[in-house]
Backbone as CSV, one residue per row, in Angstrom:
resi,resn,N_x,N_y,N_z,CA_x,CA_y,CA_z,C_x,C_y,C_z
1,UNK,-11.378,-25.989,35.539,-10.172,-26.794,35.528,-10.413,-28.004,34.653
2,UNK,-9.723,-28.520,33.866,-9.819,-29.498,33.066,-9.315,-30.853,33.954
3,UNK,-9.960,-31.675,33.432,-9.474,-33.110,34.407,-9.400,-34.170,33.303
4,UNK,-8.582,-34.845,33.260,-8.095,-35.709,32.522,-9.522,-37.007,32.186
5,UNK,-9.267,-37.317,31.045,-10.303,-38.443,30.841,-10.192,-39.564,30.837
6,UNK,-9.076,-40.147,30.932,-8.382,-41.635,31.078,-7.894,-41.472,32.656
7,UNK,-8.165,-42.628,32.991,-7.273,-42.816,34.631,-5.932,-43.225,34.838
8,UNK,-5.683,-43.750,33.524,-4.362,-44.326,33.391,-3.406,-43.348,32.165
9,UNK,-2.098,-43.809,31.924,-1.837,-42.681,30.851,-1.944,-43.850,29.561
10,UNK,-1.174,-42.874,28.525,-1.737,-43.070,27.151,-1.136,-44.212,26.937
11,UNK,-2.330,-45.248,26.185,-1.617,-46.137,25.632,-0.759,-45.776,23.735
12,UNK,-0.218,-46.649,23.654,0.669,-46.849,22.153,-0.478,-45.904,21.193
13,UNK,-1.757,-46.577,21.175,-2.296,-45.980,19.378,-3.279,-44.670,20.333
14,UNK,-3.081,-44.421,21.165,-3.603,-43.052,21.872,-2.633,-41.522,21.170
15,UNK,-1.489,-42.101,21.422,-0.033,-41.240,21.722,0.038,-41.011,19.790
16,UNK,-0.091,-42.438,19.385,-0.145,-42.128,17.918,-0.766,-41.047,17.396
17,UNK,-2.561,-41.043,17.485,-3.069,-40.479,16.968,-3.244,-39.082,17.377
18,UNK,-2.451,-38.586,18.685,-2.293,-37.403,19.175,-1.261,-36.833,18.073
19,UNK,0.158,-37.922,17.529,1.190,-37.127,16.895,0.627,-37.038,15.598
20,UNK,-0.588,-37.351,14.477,-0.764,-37.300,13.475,-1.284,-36.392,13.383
21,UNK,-3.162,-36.139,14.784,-3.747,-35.136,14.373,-2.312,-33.730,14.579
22,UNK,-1.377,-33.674,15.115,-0.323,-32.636,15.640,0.122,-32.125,14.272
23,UNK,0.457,-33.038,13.442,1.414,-33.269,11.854,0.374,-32.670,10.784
24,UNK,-0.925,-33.041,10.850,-2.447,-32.551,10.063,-2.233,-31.402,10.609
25,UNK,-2.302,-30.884,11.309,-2.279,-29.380,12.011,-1.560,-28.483,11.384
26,UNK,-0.338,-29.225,11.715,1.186,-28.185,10.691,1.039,-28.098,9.687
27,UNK,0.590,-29.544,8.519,0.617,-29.135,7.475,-0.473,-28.562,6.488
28,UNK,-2.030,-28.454,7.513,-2.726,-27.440,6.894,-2.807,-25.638,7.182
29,UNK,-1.374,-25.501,8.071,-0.702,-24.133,9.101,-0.186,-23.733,7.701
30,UNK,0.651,-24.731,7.310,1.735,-24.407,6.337,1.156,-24.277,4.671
31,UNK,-0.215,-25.399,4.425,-0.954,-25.001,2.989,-1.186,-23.477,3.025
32,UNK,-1.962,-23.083,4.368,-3.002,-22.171,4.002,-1.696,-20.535,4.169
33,UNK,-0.970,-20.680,4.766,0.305,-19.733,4.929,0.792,-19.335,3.870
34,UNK,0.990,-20.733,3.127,1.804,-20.678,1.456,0.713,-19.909,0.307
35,UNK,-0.807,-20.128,0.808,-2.057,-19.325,-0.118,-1.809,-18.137,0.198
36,UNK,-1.820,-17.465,1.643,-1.671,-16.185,1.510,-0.775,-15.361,1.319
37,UNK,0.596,-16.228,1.131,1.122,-15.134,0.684,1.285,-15.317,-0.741
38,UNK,0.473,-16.181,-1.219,0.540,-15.988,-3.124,-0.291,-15.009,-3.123
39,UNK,-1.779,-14.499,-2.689,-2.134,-13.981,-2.827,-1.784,-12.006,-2.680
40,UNK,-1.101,-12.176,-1.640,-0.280,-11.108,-1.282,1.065,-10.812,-2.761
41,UNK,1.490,-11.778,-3.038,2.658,-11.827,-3.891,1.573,-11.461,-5.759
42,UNK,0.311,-11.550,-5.750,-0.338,-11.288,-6.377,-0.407,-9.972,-7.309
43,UNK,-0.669,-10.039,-5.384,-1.244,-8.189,-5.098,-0.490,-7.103,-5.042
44,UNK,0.925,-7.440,-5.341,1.863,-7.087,-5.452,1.883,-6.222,-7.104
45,UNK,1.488,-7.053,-7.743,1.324,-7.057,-9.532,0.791,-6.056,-9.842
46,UNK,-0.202,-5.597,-8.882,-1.461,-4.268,-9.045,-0.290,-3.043,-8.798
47,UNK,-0.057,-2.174,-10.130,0.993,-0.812,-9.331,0.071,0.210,-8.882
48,UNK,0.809,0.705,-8.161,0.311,2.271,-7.248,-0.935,3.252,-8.541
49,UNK,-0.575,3.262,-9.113,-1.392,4.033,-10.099,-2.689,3.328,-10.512
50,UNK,-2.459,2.341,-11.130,-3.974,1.249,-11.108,-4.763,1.201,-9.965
51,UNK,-4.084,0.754,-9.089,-4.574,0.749,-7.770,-5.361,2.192,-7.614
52,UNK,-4.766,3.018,-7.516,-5.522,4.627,-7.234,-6.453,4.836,-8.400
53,UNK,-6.147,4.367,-9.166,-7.182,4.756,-10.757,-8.552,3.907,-10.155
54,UNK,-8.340,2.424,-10.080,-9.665,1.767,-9.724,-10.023,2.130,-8.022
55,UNK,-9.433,2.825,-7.043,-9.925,3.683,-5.965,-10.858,4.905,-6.169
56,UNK,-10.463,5.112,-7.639,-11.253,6.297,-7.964,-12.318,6.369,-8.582
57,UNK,-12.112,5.103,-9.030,-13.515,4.449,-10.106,-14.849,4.030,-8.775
58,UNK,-14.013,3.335,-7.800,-14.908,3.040,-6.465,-15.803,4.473,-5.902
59,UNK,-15.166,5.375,-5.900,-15.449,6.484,-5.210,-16.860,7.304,-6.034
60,UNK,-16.668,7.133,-7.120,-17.406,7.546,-8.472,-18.193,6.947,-8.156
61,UNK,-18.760,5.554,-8.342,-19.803,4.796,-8.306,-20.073,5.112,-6.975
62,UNK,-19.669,5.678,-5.777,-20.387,6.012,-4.257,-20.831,7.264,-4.838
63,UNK,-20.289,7.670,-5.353,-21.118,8.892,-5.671,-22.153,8.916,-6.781
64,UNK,-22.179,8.202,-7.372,-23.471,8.224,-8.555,-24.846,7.205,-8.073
65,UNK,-23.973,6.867,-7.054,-25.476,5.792,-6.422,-25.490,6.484,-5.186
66,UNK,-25.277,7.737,-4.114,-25.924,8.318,-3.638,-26.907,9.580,-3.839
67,UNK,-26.755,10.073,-5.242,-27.155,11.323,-5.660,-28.405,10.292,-6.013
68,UNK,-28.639,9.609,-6.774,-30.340,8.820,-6.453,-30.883,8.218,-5.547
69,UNK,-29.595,7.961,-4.378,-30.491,7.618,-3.287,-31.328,8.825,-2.491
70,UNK,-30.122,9.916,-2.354,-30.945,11.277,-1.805,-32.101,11.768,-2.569
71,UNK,-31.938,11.437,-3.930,-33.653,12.139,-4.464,-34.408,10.869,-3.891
72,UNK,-34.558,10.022,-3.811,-35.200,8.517,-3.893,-35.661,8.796,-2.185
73,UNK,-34.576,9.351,-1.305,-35.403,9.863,0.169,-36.155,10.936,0.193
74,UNK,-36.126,11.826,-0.708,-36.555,12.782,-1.056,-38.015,12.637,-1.477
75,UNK,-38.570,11.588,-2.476,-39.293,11.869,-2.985,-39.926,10.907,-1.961
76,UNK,-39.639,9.977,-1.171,-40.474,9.109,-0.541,-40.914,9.839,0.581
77,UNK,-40.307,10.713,1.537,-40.583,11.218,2.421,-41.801,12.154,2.062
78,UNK,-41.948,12.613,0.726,-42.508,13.529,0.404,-44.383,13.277,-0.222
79,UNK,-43.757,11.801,-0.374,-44.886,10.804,-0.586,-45.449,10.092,0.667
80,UNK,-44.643,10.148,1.495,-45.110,9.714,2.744,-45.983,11.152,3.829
81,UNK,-45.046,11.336,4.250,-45.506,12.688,5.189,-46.663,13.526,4.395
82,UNK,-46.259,13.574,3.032,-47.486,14.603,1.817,-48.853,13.758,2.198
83,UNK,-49.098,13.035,2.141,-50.143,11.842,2.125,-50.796,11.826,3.883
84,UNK,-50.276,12.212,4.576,-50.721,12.320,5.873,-51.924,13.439,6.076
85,UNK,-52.960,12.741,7.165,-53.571,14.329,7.504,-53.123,15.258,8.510
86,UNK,-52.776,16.622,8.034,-52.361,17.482,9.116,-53.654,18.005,9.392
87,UNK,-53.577,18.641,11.288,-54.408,19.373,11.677,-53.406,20.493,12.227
88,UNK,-53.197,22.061,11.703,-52.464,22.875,12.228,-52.897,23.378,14.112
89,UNK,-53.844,22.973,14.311,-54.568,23.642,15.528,-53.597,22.009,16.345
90,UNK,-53.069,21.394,15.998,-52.394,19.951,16.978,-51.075,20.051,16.466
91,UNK,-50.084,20.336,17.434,-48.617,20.375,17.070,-48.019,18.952,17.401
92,UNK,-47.193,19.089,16.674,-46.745,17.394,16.951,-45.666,18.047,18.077
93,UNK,-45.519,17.408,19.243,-44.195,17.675,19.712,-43.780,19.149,19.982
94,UNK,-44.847,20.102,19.971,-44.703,21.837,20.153,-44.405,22.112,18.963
95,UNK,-44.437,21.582,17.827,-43.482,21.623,16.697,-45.020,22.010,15.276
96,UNK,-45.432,23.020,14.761,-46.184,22.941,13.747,-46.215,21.691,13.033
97,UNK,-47.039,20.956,12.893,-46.960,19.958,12.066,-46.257,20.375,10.691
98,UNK,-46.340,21.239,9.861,-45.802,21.401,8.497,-44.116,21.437,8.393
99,UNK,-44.098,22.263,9.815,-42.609,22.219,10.119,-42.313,21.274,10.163
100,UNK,-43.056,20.003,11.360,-42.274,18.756,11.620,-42.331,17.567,9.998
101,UNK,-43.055,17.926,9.506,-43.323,16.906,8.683,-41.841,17.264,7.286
102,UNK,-42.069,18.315,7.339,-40.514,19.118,6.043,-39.144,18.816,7.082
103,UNK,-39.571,18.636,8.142,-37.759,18.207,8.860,-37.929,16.780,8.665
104,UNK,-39.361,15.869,8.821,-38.902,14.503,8.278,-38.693,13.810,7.206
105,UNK,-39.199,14.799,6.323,-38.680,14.909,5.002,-36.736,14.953,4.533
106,UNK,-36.251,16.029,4.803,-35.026,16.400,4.781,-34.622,14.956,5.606
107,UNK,-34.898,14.732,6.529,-34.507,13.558,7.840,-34.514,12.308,5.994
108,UNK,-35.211,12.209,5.709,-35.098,10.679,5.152,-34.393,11.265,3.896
109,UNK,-34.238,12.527,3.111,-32.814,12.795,2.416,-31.918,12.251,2.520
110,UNK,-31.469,12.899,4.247,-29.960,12.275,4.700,-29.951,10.769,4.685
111,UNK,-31.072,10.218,5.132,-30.943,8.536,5.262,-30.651,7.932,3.520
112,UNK,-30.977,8.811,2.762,-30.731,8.432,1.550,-29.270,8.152,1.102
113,UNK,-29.020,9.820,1.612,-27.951,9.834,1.276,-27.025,9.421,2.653
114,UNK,-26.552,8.388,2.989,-26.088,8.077,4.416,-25.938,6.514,3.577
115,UNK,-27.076,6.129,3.153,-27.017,4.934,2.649,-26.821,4.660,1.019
116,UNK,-26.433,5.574,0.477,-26.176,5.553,-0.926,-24.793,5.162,-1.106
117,UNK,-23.657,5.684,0.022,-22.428,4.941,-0.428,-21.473,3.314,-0.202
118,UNK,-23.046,3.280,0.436,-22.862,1.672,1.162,-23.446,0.913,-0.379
119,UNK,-24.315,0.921,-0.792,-24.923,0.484,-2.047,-23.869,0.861,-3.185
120,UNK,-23.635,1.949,-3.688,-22.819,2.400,-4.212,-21.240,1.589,-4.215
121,UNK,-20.802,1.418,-3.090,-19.811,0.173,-2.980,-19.903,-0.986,-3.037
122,UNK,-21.156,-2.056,-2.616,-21.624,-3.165,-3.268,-21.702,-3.263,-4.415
123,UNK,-22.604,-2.510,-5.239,-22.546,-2.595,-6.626,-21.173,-2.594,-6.979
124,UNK,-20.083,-1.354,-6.981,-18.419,-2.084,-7.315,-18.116,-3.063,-6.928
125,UNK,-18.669,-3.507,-5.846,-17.519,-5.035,-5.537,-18.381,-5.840,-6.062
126,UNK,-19.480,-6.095,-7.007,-20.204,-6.700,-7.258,-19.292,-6.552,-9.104
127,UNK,-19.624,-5.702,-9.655,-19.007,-5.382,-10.995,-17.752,-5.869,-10.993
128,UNK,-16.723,-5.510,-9.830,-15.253,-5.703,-10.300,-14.754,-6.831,-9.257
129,UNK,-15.485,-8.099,-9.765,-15.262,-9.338,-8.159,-13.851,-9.933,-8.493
130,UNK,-13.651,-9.838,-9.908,-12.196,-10.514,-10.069,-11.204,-9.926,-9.644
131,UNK,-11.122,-8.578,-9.590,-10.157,-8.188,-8.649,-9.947,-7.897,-7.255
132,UNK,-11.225,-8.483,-6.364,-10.995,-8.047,-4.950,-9.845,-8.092,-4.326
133,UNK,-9.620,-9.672,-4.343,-8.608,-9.808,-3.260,-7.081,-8.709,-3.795
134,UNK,-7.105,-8.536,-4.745,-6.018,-7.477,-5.283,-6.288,-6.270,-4.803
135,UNK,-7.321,-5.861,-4.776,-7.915,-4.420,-4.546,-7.921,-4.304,-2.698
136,UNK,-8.349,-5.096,-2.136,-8.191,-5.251,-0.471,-6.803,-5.423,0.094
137,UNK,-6.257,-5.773,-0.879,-4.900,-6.176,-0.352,-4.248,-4.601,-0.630
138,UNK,-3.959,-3.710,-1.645,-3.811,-2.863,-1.816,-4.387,-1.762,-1.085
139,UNK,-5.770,-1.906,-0.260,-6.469,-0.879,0.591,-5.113,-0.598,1.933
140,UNK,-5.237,-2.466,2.301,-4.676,-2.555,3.814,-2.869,-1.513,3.567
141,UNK,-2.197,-2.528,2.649,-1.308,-1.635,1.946,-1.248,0.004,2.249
142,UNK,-2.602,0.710,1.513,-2.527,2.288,1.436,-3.055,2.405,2.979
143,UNK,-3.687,2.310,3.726,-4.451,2.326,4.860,-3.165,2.556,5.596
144,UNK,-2.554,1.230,5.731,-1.220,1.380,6.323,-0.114,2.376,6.368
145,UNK,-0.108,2.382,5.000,1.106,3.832,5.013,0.373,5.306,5.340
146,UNK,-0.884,5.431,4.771,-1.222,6.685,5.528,-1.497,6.966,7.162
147,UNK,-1.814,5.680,7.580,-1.425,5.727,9.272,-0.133,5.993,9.410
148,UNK,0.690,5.347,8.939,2.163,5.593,9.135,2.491,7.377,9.133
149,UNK,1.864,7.802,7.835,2.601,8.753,7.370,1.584,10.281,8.097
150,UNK,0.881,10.327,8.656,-0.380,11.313,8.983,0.325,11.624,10.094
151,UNK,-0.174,13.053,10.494,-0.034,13.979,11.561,-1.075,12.846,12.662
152,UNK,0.044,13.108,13.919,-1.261,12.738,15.049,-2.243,13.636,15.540
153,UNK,-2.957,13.124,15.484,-4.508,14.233,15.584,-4.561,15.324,16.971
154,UNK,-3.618,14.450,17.574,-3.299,15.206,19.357,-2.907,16.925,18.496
155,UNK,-2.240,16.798,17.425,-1.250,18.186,17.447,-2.571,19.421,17.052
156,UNK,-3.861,18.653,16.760,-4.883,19.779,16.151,-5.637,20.865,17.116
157,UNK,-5.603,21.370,16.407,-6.541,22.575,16.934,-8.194,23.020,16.127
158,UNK,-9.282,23.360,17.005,-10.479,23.655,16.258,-10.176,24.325,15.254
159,UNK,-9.448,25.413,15.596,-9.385,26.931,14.387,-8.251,26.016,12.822
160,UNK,-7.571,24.937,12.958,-6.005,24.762,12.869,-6.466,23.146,12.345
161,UNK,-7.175,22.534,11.413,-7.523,21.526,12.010,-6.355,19.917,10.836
162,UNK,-5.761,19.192,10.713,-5.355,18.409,10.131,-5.810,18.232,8.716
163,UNK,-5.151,18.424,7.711,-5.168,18.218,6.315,-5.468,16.994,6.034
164,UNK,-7.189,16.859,5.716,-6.981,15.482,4.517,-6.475,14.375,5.667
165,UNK,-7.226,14.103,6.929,-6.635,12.668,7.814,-6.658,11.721,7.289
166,UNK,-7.505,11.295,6.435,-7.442,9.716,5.951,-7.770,9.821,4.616
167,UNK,-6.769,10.935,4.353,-6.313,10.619,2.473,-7.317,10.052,1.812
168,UNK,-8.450,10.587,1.861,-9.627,10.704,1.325,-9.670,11.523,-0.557
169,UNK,-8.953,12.036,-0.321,-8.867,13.093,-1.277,-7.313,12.418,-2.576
170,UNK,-6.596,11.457,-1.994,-5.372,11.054,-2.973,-6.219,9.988,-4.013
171,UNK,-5.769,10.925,-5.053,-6.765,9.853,-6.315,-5.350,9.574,-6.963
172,UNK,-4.092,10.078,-6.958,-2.777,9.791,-8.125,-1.663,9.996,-6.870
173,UNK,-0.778,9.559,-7.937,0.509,9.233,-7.211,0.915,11.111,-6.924
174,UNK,0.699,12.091,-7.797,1.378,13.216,-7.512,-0.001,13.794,-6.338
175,UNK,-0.788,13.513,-6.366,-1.858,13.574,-4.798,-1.191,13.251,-4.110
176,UNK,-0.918,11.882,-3.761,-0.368,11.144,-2.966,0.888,11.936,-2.170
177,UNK,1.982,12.464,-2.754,2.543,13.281,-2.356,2.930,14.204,-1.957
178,UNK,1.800,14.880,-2.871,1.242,16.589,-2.090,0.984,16.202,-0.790
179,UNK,-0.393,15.104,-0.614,-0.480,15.119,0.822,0.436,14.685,2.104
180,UNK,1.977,13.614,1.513,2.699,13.743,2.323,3.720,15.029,2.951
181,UNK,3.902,15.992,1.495,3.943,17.496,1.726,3.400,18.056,3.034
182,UNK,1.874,17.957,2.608,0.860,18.689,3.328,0.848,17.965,5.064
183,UNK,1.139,16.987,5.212,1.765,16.371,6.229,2.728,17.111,6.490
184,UNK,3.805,16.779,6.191,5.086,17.221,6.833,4.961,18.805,7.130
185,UNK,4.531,19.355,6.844,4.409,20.710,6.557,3.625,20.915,7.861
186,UNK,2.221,20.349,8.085,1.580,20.749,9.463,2.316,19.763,10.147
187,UNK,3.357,19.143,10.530,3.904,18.354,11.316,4.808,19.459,12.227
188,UNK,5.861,19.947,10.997,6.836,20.987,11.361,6.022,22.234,11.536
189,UNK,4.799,22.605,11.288,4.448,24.108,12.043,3.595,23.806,13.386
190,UNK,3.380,22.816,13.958,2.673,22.338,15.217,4.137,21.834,16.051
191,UNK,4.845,21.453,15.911,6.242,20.788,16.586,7.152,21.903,16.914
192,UNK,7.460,22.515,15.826,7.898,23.760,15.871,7.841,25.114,15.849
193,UNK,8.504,25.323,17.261,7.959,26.860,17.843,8.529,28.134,16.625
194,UNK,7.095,28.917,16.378,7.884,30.008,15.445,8.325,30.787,16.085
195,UNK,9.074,31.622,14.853,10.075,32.525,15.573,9.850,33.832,15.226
């Protein structure tokens, strides 16, 4: 419970400086309100096609900086575990050592590649910094409408399963539409009973 800190109430330059810090309040509510939506009004400038062109340029660079991260786990695991002494007569874990040592091999592949598109995306936002806030603003943008526009996942089935959920695959505007197609299409054959 909060308890008051004066015993008496407010005097004159108390009451004052309550209504100024109040007025400082509003009008750094109202600076920083008026920034974001310039920035938004910005981001506006970026069209649908640019936008998807440099989405695609992002995607590229996840992919050219995980294909060296997976050799790069590849060859370390291979430098690591290779370099070990095996004794075949001692199983690690019930597991032949040669066996276990080639699954921890493959094991630090995947970590390669697991962590190649995280790097792979730093480096873009590192290369293309002048356009972030354009480019994020445009994500939330596409993010948004494909929530909007996607099958709910309730309607899937194992055998039957949802097209493309998070428009992973729309690099252009005529993508873009196929997959609202490809939407509507498993919308109306899950909703509606055939005949």
């Amino acid at each position: 419970m909060l308890r008051p800190t004066l015993s008496g109430p407010l005097g004159l330059y108390s009451r004052c400086a309550a209504r100024s810090t109040v007025r400082n309040q509003a009008l750094f509510r109202f600076k920083t309100t008026s920034a974001k939506k310039t920035v938004v009004d910005e981001a506006k400038k970026l069209t649908w096609p640019e936008y998807l062109a440099i989405r695609g340029s992002k995607r590229k660079w996840q992919l050219a900086v995980t294909v060296p991260c997976a050799f790069l786990g590849f060859f370390g695991g291979v430098a690591y575990f290779g370099s070990l002494e095996t004794d075949p007569a001692k199983p690690i874990m019930g597991i032949d050592p040669f066996f276990f040592y080639g699954a921890c091999t493959v094991g630090c592949v995947g970590i390669g590649a697991l962590i190649g598109p995280s790097i792979g995306s730093a480096v873009w936002r590192a290369r293309h910094s002048n356009q972030l806030a354009f480019v994020d603003a445009m994500d939330r943008e596409f993010y948004r409408r494909i929530a909007k526009n996607r099958v709910d996942a309730s309607l899937q089935s194992p055998t039957h399963p949802v097209p493309d959920y998070y428009g992973e695959k729309v690099g252009s505007l005529h993508q873009y539409r196929q997959w609202l197609r490809d939407q509507g299409k498993y919308k109306r054959k899950a909703l509606l009973p055939e005949e």
